Amino acid sequence: MSELERQIDELAEILRTGPRIAVLTGAGISAESGIPTFRGKDGLWREFRAEELATPQAFFGNPGLVWQWYDWRRGIIGAKEPHAGHYVLARWERHFPDFVLITQNVDGFHRRAGSRNVLELHGNIWEIRCTREGTIAENTECPFREIPPHCPSCGALLRPNVVWFGESLPSETLEEATAASATCEVMFVIGTSAYVQPAASLPVIAAERGAKVVEINPEPTPLSSTADFSFQAKAGEILPLIDERLLAGRTGT
Ligand code: OAD
């Protein structure tokens, strides 16, 4: 038996006891769907880093430029599909009695894969918000006819309903995510560089409260050395392997 198989067996045995589970995902889980990560080599749009465009200052300084970036990202996301890893997490929501999925991703893939309760810490790229009235609407227009788009009712600028650097996360969502992290027995950390706060603190909270931390990421992160299980591989490969092992144990095969 390889070291990987041994680790998966050990983890599947823990999962078979039906522990309380929290999962934190980041851009890496969507990488295999063909969405560039933020800090990966393909994460740049033109010459800009996310930190330069995903801010209120950038938006109000040059809304057209920032909307072009979102329009480009919506175009990529809209043309791609969730993958096996997203589907495993959607199945686990129905399988485990206590399962909370927390994501930093704004792409909506978890919902498209069938996950129903998703705590979207950074919002959703398929929603728009009026900068004057604060009204939020679903919007899948892609590409936009008019950039930057304006509110049909009051004429003010519309913005993507996402959280930008320097802005607060939706407080209720963050509270729920923190509570789930503090009370879970197993925390999966999948495809995040564990760099952007406050999301990066959630696995730390879980570990401090005694949860087993399971990281899935082909690259080492600040969490890797302290994680109980560190799978340095792709989410779309490891999650189905764990799921298969879990099901094999249940049916006795
Ligand atoms: P990053 O781009 O910082 O990190 C993506 C992580 O995914 C890296 O650690 C990669 O090694 C890993 N990765 C790549 N391919 C993978 C795969 N197939 N399976 C598993 N992991 C893989 O993305 P985030 O950590 O999500 O915020 O970034 C956090 C936040 O910073 C984003 O939500 C966004 C960004 O700026 C805002 O826009 C507010």
Coordinates of C-alpha atoms and ligand atoms in Angstrom, one line a residue:
M1 CA 0.0 0.0 0.0
S2 CA 1.4 3.4 -0.9
E3 CA 1.7 6.3 1.6
L4 CA -1.1 8.1 -0.2
E5 CA -3.4 5.0 0.0
R6 CA -2.6 4.7 3.7
Q7 CA -3.4 8.3 4.4
I8 CA -6.7 8.1 2.4
D9 CA -7.6 4.9 4.3
E10 CA -6.9 6.6 7.6
L11 CA -8.9 9.7 6.7
A12 CA -11.8 7.6 5.3
E13 CA -12.0 5.7 8.6
I14 CA -12.4 9.0 10.5
L15 CA -15.0 10.2 8.1
R16 CA -17.0 7.0 8.5
T17 CA -17.6 8.0 12.1
G18 CA -19.8 10.9 10.8
P19 CA -17.8 13.8 12.3
R20 CA -18.9 17.4 12.1
I21 CA -17.2 18.7 8.9
A22 CA -16.3 22.2 7.7
V23 CA -14.7 22.8 4.3
L24 CA -12.9 25.9 3.2
T25 CA -12.3 26.3 -0.5
G26 CA -10.3 28.8 -2.5
A27 CA -9.4 29.5 -6.1
G28 CA -7.5 26.2 -6.5
I29 CA -10.6 24.1 -6.5
S30 CA -11.8 25.9 -9.6
A31 CA -8.4 25.6 -11.3
E32 CA -9.2 22.2 -12.8
S33 CA -12.4 23.8 -14.2
G34 CA -10.1 26.1 -16.1
I35 CA -10.4 29.2 -14.0
P36 CA -7.0 30.9 -13.3
T37 CA -6.1 31.2 -9.6
F38 CA -5.2 34.7 -8.2
R39 CA -1.7 34.0 -7.2
G40 CA -0.8 31.4 -9.9
K41 CA 1.2 32.3 -13.0
D42 CA -2.0 32.6 -15.1
G43 CA -3.7 34.8 -12.5
L44 CA -2.8 38.1 -14.0
W45 CA -5.2 40.1 -16.2
R46 CA -3.3 42.4 -18.5
E47 CA -0.5 43.6 -16.2
F48 CA -2.7 43.9 -13.1
R49 CA -2.7 41.8 -9.9
A50 CA -6.0 41.1 -8.2
E51 CA -5.0 43.4 -5.3
E52 CA -4.8 46.4 -7.7
L53 CA -8.3 45.8 -9.3
A54 CA -10.3 44.4 -6.5
T55 CA -10.5 47.5 -4.4
P56 CA -13.1 50.3 -4.0
Q57 CA -10.4 52.8 -4.9
A58 CA -9.7 51.1 -8.2
F59 CA -13.4 50.8 -9.0
F60 CA -14.4 54.4 -8.3
G61 CA -11.1 55.6 -9.9
N62 CA -11.7 53.6 -13.1
P63 CA -15.0 51.7 -13.1
G64 CA -14.7 50.8 -16.7
L65 CA -11.4 49.1 -16.3
V66 CA -12.5 47.1 -13.2
W67 CA -15.8 46.1 -14.9
Q68 CA -13.7 44.9 -18.0
W69 CA -11.8 42.6 -15.6
Y70 CA -15.0 41.2 -14.1
D71 CA -16.6 40.9 -17.6
W72 CA -13.5 38.9 -18.7
R73 CA -13.7 36.7 -15.6
R74 CA -17.5 36.1 -16.0
G75 CA -16.9 35.1 -19.6
I76 CA -14.3 32.5 -18.5
I77 CA -16.4 31.2 -15.6
G78 CA -19.6 31.1 -17.7
A79 CA -18.0 28.9 -20.3
K80 CA -16.7 26.3 -17.8
E81 CA -18.2 23.6 -15.7
P82 CA -17.7 22.3 -12.1
H83 CA -15.6 19.2 -11.9
A84 CA -15.5 15.9 -9.9
G85 CA -14.2 17.7 -6.8
H86 CA -17.1 20.1 -6.7
Y87 CA -19.5 17.2 -7.1
V88 CA -18.0 15.2 -4.2
L89 CA -18.5 18.2 -1.9
A90 CA -22.1 18.5 -3.0
R91 CA -22.7 14.8 -2.3
W92 CA -21.0 15.1 1.1
E93 CA -23.5 17.9 2.1
R94 CA -26.3 15.3 1.8
H95 CA -24.2 12.4 3.2
F96 CA -22.9 14.0 6.5
P97 CA -25.4 15.2 9.1
D98 CA -23.3 18.2 10.0
F99 CA -21.5 19.7 7.0
V100 CA -20.7 23.3 6.3
L101 CA -19.1 24.5 3.0
I102 CA -17.3 27.8 3.2
T103 CA -15.8 29.3 0.0
Q104 CA -13.7 32.3 -0.9
N105 CA -14.7 31.8 -4.5
V106 CA -17.1 34.1 -6.2
D107 CA -17.6 31.8 -9.3
G108 CA -20.7 30.0 -8.1
F109 CA -19.4 26.5 -9.1
H110 CA -20.3 24.9 -5.8
R111 CA -24.0 25.8 -6.3
R112 CA -23.8 24.7 -9.9
A113 CA -22.5 21.3 -8.7
G114 CA -25.5 21.0 -6.4
S115 CA -24.3 22.3 -3.0
R116 CA -27.2 24.1 -1.4
N117 CA -25.8 25.7 1.7
V118 CA -22.7 27.6 0.7
L119 CA -21.2 30.3 2.8
E120 CA -19.8 32.7 0.2
L121 CA -17.3 34.8 2.1
H122 CA -16.4 37.0 -0.8
G123 CA -19.7 37.3 -2.5
N124 CA -20.8 36.1 -6.0
I125 CA -19.7 37.4 -9.3
W126 CA -23.1 36.6 -10.8
E127 CA -24.8 39.2 -8.6
I128 CA -24.7 43.0 -9.1
R129 CA -25.3 45.7 -6.5
C130 CA -26.4 49.3 -6.9
T131 CA -23.8 51.6 -5.4
R132 CA -26.5 54.1 -4.3
E133 CA -29.5 52.0 -3.3
G134 CA -27.6 48.8 -2.3
T135 CA -30.1 46.6 -4.1
I136 CA -28.7 43.3 -5.2
A137 CA -29.9 41.4 -8.3
E138 CA -28.8 38.2 -10.0
N139 CA -27.2 39.0 -13.4
T140 CA -25.8 36.7 -16.0
E141 CA -25.4 39.1 -18.9
C142 CA -22.1 38.3 -20.5
P143 CA -20.6 40.3 -22.1
F144 CA -22.2 43.4 -20.7
R145 CA -23.8 45.6 -23.4
E146 CA -22.7 48.7 -21.5
I147 CA -19.5 49.0 -19.4
P148 CA -19.6 50.2 -16.7
P149 CA -23.3 49.2 -16.2
H150 CA -25.7 51.5 -14.4
C151 CA -28.7 50.9 -12.2
P152 CA -31.9 50.7 -14.3
S153 CA -33.9 52.3 -11.5
C154 CA -31.7 55.2 -10.2
G155 CA -28.9 55.5 -12.8
A156 CA -26.1 55.0 -10.3
L157 CA -23.1 52.8 -11.0
L158 CA -23.6 49.1 -10.5
R159 CA -20.8 47.0 -9.0
P160 CA -20.2 43.3 -8.7
N161 CA -21.6 42.0 -5.4
V162 CA -18.2 40.8 -4.2
V163 CA -16.0 41.8 -1.3
W164 CA -13.0 43.9 -2.3
F165 CA -9.7 44.4 -0.4
G166 CA -10.3 46.9 2.4
E167 CA -14.0 46.0 2.7
S168 CA -15.7 43.9 5.4
L169 CA -17.0 40.5 4.8
P170 CA -20.7 40.0 5.1
S171 CA -20.9 39.7 8.9
E172 CA -23.5 37.0 9.3
T173 CA -21.7 34.8 6.8
L174 CA -18.4 35.3 8.5
E175 CA -20.0 34.5 11.9
E176 CA -21.5 31.3 10.6
A177 CA -18.2 30.3 9.0
T178 CA -16.3 31.1 12.2
A179 CA -18.8 29.1 14.3
A180 CA -18.6 26.1 11.9
S181 CA -14.8 26.2 12.1
A182 CA -14.8 26.4 15.9
T183 CA -17.1 23.4 16.3
C184 CA -16.1 21.1 13.5
E185 CA -14.1 17.9 14.1
V186 CA -12.6 17.7 10.6
M187 CA -11.7 20.7 8.6
F188 CA -10.8 20.4 4.9
V189 CA -8.8 23.3 3.4
I190 CA -8.8 23.0 -0.4
G191 CA -7.1 25.1 -3.0
T192 CA -6.3 28.2 -1.0
S193 CA -3.0 29.8 -0.5
A194 CA -4.2 30.5 3.1
Y195 CA -2.9 34.0 2.7
V196 CA -6.0 36.3 2.6
Q197 CA -7.6 37.2 5.9
P198 CA -9.9 36.5 7.6
A199 CA -10.5 33.3 5.7
A200 CA -7.0 32.1 6.4
S201 CA -7.7 32.2 10.2
L202 CA -10.6 29.7 9.9
P203 CA -8.4 26.6 9.8
V204 CA -6.3 28.0 12.6
I205 CA -9.4 28.3 14.7
A206 CA -10.4 24.8 13.9
A207 CA -7.0 23.4 14.7
E208 CA -6.9 25.3 18.0
R209 CA -10.2 23.7 19.0
G210 CA -8.8 20.2 18.3
A211 CA -10.2 19.5 14.8
K212 CA -8.2 17.4 12.3
V213 CA -7.1 19.6 9.5
V214 CA -6.9 18.1 6.0
E215 CA -5.2 20.2 3.3
I216 CA -5.5 19.5 -0.4
N217 CA -3.1 21.7 -2.4
P218 CA -0.4 20.7 -4.9
E219 CA 1.8 23.5 -3.4
P220 CA 2.9 23.8 0.2
T221 CA 1.2 26.7 2.2
P222 CA 1.7 28.1 5.7
L223 CA -0.8 25.4 6.9
S224 CA 0.9 22.4 5.4
S225 CA 3.4 21.7 8.1
T226 CA 0.8 21.6 10.9
A227 CA -2.0 19.9 9.0
D228 CA -2.9 16.4 10.2
F229 CA -3.3 15.3 6.5
S230 CA -1.5 17.2 3.8
F231 CA -2.3 15.9 0.3
Q232 CA 0.0 17.7 -2.1
A233 CA -2.1 17.0 -5.2
K234 CA -5.1 18.3 -7.1
A235 CA -8.5 18.6 -5.5
G236 CA -10.2 17.0 -8.5
E237 CA -8.0 13.9 -8.0
I238 CA -7.9 13.6 -4.2
L239 CA -11.6 14.3 -3.3
P240 CA -12.9 11.5 -5.6
L241 CA -10.3 9.1 -4.1
I242 CA -11.4 9.9 -0.6
D243 CA -15.0 9.6 -1.6
E244 CA -14.5 6.2 -3.2
R245 CA -12.7 4.9 -0.1
L246 CA -15.5 6.2 2.1
L247 CA -18.2 4.5 0.0
A248 CA -16.2 1.3 -0.3
G249 CA -16.0 1.1 3.4
R250 CA -19.7 1.6 3.8
T251 CA -20.7 -1.1 1.4
G252 CA -18.1 -3.5 2.7
T253 CA -16.3 -3.8 -0.6
Ligands
OAD1 P1 -4.9 31.9 -4.5 O1 -4.7 32.1 -6.0 O2 -4.2 32.8 -3.6 O3 -4.4 30.4 -4.2 C1 -4.8 29.3 -4.9 C2 -4.2 28.0 -4.3 O4 -4.8 26.9 -5.0 C3 -2.7 28.0 -4.4 O5 -2.2 27.7 -3.1 C4 -2.5 26.8 -5.4 O6 -1.3 26.0 -5.1 C5 -3.7 26.0 -5.2 N1 -4.1 25.1 -6.3 C6 -3.9 25.3 -7.6 N2 -4.4 24.3 -8.4 C7 -5.0 23.4 -7.5 C8 -5.8 22.2 -7.6 N3 -6.0 21.7 -8.8 N4 -6.3 21.7 -6.5 C9 -6.1 22.2 -5.2 N5 -5.4 23.4 -5.1 C10 -4.9 24.0 -6.2 O7 -6.4 31.8 -4.2 P2 -7.2 32.0 -2.8 O8 -6.5 31.4 -1.7 O9 -8.6 31.5 -3.0 O10 -10.2 37.6 -2.8 O11 -7.2 33.6 -2.7 C11 -8.0 34.2 -1.7 C12 -8.6 35.4 -2.1 O12 -7.6 36.3 -2.7 C13 -9.6 35.3 -3.2 O13 -10.9 35.0 -2.7 C14 -9.6 36.7 -3.8 C15 -8.1 36.9 -3.9 O14 -7.7 38.1 -4.2 C16 -10.9 38.6 -3.2 O15 -11.2 38.9 -4.4 C17 -11.4 39.5 -2.0

